[in-house]
PDB file of C-alpha atoms in Angstrom:
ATOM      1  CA  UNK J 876       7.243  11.400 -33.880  1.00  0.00           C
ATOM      2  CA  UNK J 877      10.725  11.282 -32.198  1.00  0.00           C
ATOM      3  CA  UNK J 878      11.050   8.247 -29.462  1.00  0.00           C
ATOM      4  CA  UNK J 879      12.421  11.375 -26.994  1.00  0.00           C
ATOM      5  CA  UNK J 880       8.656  12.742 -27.860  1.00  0.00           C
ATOM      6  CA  UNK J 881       7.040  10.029 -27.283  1.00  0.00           C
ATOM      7  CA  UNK J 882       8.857   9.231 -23.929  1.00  0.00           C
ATOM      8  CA  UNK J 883       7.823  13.025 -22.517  1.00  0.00           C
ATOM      9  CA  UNK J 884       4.282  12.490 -23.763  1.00  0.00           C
ATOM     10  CA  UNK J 885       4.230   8.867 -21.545  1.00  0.00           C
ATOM     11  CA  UNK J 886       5.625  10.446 -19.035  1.00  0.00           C
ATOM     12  CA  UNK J 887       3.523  13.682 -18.891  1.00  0.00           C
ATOM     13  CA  UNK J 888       0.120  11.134 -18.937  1.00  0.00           C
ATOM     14  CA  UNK J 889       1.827   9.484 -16.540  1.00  0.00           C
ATOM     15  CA  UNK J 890       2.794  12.650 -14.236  1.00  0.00           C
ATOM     16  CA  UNK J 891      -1.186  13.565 -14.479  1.00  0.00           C
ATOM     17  CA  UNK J 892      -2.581  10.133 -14.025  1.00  0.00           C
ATOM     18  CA  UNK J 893      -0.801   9.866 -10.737  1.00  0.00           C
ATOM     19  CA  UNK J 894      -2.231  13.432  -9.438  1.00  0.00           C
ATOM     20  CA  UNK J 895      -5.444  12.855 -10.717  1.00  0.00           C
ATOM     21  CA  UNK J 896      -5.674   9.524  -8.612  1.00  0.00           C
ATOM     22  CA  UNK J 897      -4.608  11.245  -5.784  1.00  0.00           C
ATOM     23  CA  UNK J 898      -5.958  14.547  -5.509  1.00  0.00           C
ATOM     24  CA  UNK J 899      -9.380  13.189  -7.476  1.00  0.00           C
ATOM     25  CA  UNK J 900      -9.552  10.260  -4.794  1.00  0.00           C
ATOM     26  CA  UNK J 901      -9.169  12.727  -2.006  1.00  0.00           C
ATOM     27  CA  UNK J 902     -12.239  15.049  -3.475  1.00  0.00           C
ATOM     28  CA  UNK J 903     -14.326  11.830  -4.028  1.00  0.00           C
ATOM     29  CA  UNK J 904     -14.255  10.651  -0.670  1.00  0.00           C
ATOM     30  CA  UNK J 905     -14.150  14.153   0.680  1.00  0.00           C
ATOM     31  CA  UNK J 906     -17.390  15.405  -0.916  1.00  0.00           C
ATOM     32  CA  UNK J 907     -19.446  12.442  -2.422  1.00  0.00           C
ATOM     33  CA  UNK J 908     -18.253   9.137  -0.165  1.00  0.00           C
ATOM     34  CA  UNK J 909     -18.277  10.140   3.193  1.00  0.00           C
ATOM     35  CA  UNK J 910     -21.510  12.093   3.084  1.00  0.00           C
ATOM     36  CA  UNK J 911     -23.218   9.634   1.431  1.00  0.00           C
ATOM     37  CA  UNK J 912     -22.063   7.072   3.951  1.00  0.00           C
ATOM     38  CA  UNK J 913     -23.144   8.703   6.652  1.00  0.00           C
ATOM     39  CA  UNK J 914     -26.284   9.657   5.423  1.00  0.00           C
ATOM     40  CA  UNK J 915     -27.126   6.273   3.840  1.00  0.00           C
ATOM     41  CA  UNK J 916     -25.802   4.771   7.385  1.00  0.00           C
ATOM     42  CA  UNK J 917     -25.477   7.742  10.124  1.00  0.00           C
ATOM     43  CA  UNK J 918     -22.914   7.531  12.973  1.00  0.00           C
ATOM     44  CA  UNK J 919     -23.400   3.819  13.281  1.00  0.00           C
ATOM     45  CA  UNK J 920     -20.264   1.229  13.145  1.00  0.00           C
ATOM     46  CA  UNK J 921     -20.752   0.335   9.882  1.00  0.00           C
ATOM     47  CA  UNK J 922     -20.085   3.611   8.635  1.00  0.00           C
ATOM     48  CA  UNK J 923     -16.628   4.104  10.198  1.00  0.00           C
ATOM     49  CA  UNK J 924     -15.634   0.400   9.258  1.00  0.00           C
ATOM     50  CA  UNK J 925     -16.671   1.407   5.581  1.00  0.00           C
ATOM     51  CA  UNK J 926     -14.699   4.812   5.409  1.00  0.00           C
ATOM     52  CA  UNK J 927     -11.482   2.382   6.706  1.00  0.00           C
ATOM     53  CA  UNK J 928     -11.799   0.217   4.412  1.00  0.00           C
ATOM     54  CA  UNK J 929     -11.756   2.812   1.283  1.00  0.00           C
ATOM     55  CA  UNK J 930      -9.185   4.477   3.020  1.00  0.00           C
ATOM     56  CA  UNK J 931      -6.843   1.127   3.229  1.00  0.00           C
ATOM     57  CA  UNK J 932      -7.760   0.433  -0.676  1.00  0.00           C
ATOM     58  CA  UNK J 933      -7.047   4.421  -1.372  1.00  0.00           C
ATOM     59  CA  UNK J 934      -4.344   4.610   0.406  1.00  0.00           C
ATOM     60  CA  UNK J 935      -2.474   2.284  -2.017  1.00  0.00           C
ATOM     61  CA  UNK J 936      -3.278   3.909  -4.042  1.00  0.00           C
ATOM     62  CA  UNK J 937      -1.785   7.067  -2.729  1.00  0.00           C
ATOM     63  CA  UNK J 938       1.283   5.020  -2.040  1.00  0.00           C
ATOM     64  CA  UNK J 939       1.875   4.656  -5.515  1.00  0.00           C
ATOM     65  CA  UNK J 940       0.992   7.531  -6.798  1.00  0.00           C
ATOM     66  CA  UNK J 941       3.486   9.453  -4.345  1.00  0.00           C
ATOM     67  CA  UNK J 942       6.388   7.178  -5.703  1.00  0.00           C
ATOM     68  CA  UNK J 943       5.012   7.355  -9.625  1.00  0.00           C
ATOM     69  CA  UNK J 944       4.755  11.253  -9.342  1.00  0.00           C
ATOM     70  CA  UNK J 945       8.055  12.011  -7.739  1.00  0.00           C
ATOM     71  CA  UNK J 946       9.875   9.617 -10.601  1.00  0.00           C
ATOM     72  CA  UNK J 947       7.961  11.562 -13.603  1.00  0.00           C
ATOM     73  CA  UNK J 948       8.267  15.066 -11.732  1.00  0.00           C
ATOM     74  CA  UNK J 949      11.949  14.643 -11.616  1.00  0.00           C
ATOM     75  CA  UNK J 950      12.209  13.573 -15.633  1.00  0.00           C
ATOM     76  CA  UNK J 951       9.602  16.438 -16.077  1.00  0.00           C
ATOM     77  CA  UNK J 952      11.809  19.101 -14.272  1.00  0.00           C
ATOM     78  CA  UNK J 953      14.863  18.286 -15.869  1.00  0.00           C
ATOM     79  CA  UNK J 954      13.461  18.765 -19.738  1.00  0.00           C
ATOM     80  CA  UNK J 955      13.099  23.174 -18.954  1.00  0.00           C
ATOM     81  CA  UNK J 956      15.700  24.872 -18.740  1.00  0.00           C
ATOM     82  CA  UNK J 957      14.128  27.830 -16.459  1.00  0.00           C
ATOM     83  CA  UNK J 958      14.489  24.651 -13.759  1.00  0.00           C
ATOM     84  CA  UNK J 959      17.731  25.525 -11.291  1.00  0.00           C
ATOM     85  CA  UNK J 960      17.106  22.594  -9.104  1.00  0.00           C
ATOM     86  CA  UNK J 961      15.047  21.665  -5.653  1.00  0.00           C
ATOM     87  CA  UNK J 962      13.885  24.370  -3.707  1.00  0.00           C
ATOM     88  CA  UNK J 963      15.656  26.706  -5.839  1.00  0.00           C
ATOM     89  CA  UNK J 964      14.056  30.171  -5.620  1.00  0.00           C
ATOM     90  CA  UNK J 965      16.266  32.007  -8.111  1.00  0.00           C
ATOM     91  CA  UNK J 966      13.453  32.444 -10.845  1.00  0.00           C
ATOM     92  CA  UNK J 967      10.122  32.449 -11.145  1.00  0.00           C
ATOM     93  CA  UNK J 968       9.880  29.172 -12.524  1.00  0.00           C
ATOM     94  CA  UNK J 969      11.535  27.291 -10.170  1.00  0.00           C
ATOM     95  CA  UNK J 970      10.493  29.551  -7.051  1.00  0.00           C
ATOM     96  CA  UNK J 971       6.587  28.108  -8.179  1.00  0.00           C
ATOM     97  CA  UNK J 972       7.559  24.341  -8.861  1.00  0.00           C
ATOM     98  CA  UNK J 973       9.366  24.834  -5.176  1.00  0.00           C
ATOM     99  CA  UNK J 974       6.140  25.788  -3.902  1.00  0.00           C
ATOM    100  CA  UNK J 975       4.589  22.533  -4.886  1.00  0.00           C
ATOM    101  CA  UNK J 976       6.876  20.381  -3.907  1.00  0.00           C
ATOM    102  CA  UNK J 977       6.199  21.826  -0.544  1.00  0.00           C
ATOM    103  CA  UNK J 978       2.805  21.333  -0.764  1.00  0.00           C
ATOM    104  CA  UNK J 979       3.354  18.210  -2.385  1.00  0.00           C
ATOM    105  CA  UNK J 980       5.347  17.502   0.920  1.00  0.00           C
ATOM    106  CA  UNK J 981       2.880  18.603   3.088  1.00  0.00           C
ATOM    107  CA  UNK J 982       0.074  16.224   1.450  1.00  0.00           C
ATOM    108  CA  UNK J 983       2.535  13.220   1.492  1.00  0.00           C
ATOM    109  CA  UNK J 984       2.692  13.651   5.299  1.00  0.00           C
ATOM    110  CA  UNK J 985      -0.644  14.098   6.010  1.00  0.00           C
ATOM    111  CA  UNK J 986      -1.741  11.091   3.591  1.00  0.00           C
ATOM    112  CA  UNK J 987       0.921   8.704   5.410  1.00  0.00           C
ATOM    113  CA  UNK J 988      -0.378  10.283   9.105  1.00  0.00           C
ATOM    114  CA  UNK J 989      -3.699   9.607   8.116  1.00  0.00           C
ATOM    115  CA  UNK J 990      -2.708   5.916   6.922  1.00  0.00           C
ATOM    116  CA  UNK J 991      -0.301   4.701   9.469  1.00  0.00           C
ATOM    117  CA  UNK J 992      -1.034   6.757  12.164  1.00  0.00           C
ATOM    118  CA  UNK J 993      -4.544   7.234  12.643  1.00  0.00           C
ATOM    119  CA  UNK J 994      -5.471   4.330  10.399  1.00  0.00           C
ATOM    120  CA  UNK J 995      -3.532   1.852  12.095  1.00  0.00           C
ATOM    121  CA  UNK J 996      -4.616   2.016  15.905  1.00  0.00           C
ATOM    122  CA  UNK J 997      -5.337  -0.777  18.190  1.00  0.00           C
ATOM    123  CA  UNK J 998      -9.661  -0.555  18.989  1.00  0.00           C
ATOM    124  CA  UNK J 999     -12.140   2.149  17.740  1.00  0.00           C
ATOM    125  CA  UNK J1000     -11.173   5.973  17.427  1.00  0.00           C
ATOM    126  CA  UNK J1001     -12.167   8.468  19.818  1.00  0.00           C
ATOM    127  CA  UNK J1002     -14.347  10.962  18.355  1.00  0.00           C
ATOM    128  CA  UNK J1003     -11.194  13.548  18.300  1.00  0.00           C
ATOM    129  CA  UNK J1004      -9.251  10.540  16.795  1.00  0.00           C
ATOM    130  CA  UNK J1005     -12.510  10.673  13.945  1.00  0.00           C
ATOM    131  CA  UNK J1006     -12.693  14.593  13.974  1.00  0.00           C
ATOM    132  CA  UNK J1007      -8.750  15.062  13.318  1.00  0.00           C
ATOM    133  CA  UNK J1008      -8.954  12.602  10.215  1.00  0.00           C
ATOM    134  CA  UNK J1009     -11.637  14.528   8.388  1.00  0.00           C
ATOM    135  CA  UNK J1010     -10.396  17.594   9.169  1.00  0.00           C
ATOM    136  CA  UNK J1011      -6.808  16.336   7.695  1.00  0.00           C
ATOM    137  CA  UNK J1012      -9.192  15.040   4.568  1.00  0.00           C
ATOM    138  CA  UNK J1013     -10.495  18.237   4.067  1.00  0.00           C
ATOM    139  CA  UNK J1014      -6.807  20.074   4.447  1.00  0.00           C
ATOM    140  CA  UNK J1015      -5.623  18.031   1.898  1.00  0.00           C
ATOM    141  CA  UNK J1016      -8.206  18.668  -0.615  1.00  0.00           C
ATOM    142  CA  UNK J1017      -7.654  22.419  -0.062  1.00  0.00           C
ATOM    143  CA  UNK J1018      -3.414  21.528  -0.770  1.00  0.00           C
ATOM    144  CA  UNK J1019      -4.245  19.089  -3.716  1.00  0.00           C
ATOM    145  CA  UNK J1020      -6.465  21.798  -5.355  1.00  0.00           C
ATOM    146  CA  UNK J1021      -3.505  24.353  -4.402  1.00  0.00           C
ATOM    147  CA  UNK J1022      -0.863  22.107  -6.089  1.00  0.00           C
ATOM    148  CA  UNK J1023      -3.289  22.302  -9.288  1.00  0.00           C
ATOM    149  CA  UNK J1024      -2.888  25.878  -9.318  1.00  0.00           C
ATOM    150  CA  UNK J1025       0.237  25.874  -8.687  1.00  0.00           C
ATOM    151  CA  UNK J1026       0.762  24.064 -11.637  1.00  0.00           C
ATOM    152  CA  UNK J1027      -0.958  25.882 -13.965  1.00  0.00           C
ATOM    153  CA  UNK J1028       1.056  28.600 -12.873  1.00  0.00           C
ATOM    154  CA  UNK J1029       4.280  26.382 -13.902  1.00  0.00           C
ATOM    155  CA  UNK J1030       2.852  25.381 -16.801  1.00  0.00           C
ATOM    156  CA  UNK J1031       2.180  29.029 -17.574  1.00  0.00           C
ATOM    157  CA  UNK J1032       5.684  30.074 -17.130  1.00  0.00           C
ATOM    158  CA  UNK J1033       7.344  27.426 -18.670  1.00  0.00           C
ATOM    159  CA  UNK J1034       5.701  28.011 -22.362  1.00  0.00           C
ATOM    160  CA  UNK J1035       7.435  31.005 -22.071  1.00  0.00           C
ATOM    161  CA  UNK J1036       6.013  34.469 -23.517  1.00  0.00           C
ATOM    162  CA  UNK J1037       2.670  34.628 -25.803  1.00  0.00           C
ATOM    163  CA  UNK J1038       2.922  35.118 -29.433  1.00  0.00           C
ATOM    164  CA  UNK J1039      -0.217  37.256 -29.327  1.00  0.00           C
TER     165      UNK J1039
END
């Protein structure tokens, strides 16, 4: 196998390792963790000071997964030639991976609201402070599982027409 094949394979495994971190973290705690939590320990203290300390472990976890999937997106995009650059809109290839890297965006944002903002206050949440940060959970599930599509989609149209 060529060493340029081998480089695109790492960095494809790579590319997916980093989303499926993120985006499976996010459905984890989203749908198993935080129920279970808070049926195992209801509304009491304990609970919340669990759930923040996942979040601080996920959220390097996030951290580097943002930085690691940005590096192997850009050697990714690079290797089709349907790509026309960033936001560029002038095919259907690239008007789809521009998509993602707005929703991409969107999910870095809330993950570093979530983390510095919310995460990082002086004393207990409010209940709206408690309400806002599931709520942002559960947004960025819905965007994680839309950047999957999305890439399917990309995937789709970069293997170019079907030989059947």
């Amino acid at each position: 196998m060529p060493a340029q094949t081998i480089v695109f394979v790492l960095v494809t495994f790579l590319h997916d390792l980093f989303t499926a971190v993120w985006i499976g973290g996010l459905i984890a705690t989203g749908i198993t963790f935080l129920p279970a939590a808070r049926q195992a320990f209801g509304q009491r203290p304990e609970t919340k000071q669990l759930m923040d300390l996942v979040q601080r472990r996920q959220s390097l976890l996030v951290y580097v997964s943002i930085v690691g999937l940005a590096v192997t997106g850009m050697l990714q995009a690079n290797r089709n030639p349907a790509y026309q650059g960033l936001f560029n809109l002038s095919n259907a290839y690239s008007a789809a991976l521009a998509l993602k890297h707005i929703l991409v965006l969107a999910m870095a944002a809330i993950a570093l609201y979530r983390s510095l903002v919310l995460g990082q206050r002086q004393g207990p949440a409010t209940p709206s402070q408690e309400r806002l940060s599931v709520r942002l959970l559960f947004l960025n599930i819905v965007l994680g599982v839309a950047v999957l599509l999305v890439s399917g989609v990309i995937v789709a149209l970069g293997a170019g027409p079907s030989l059947a």
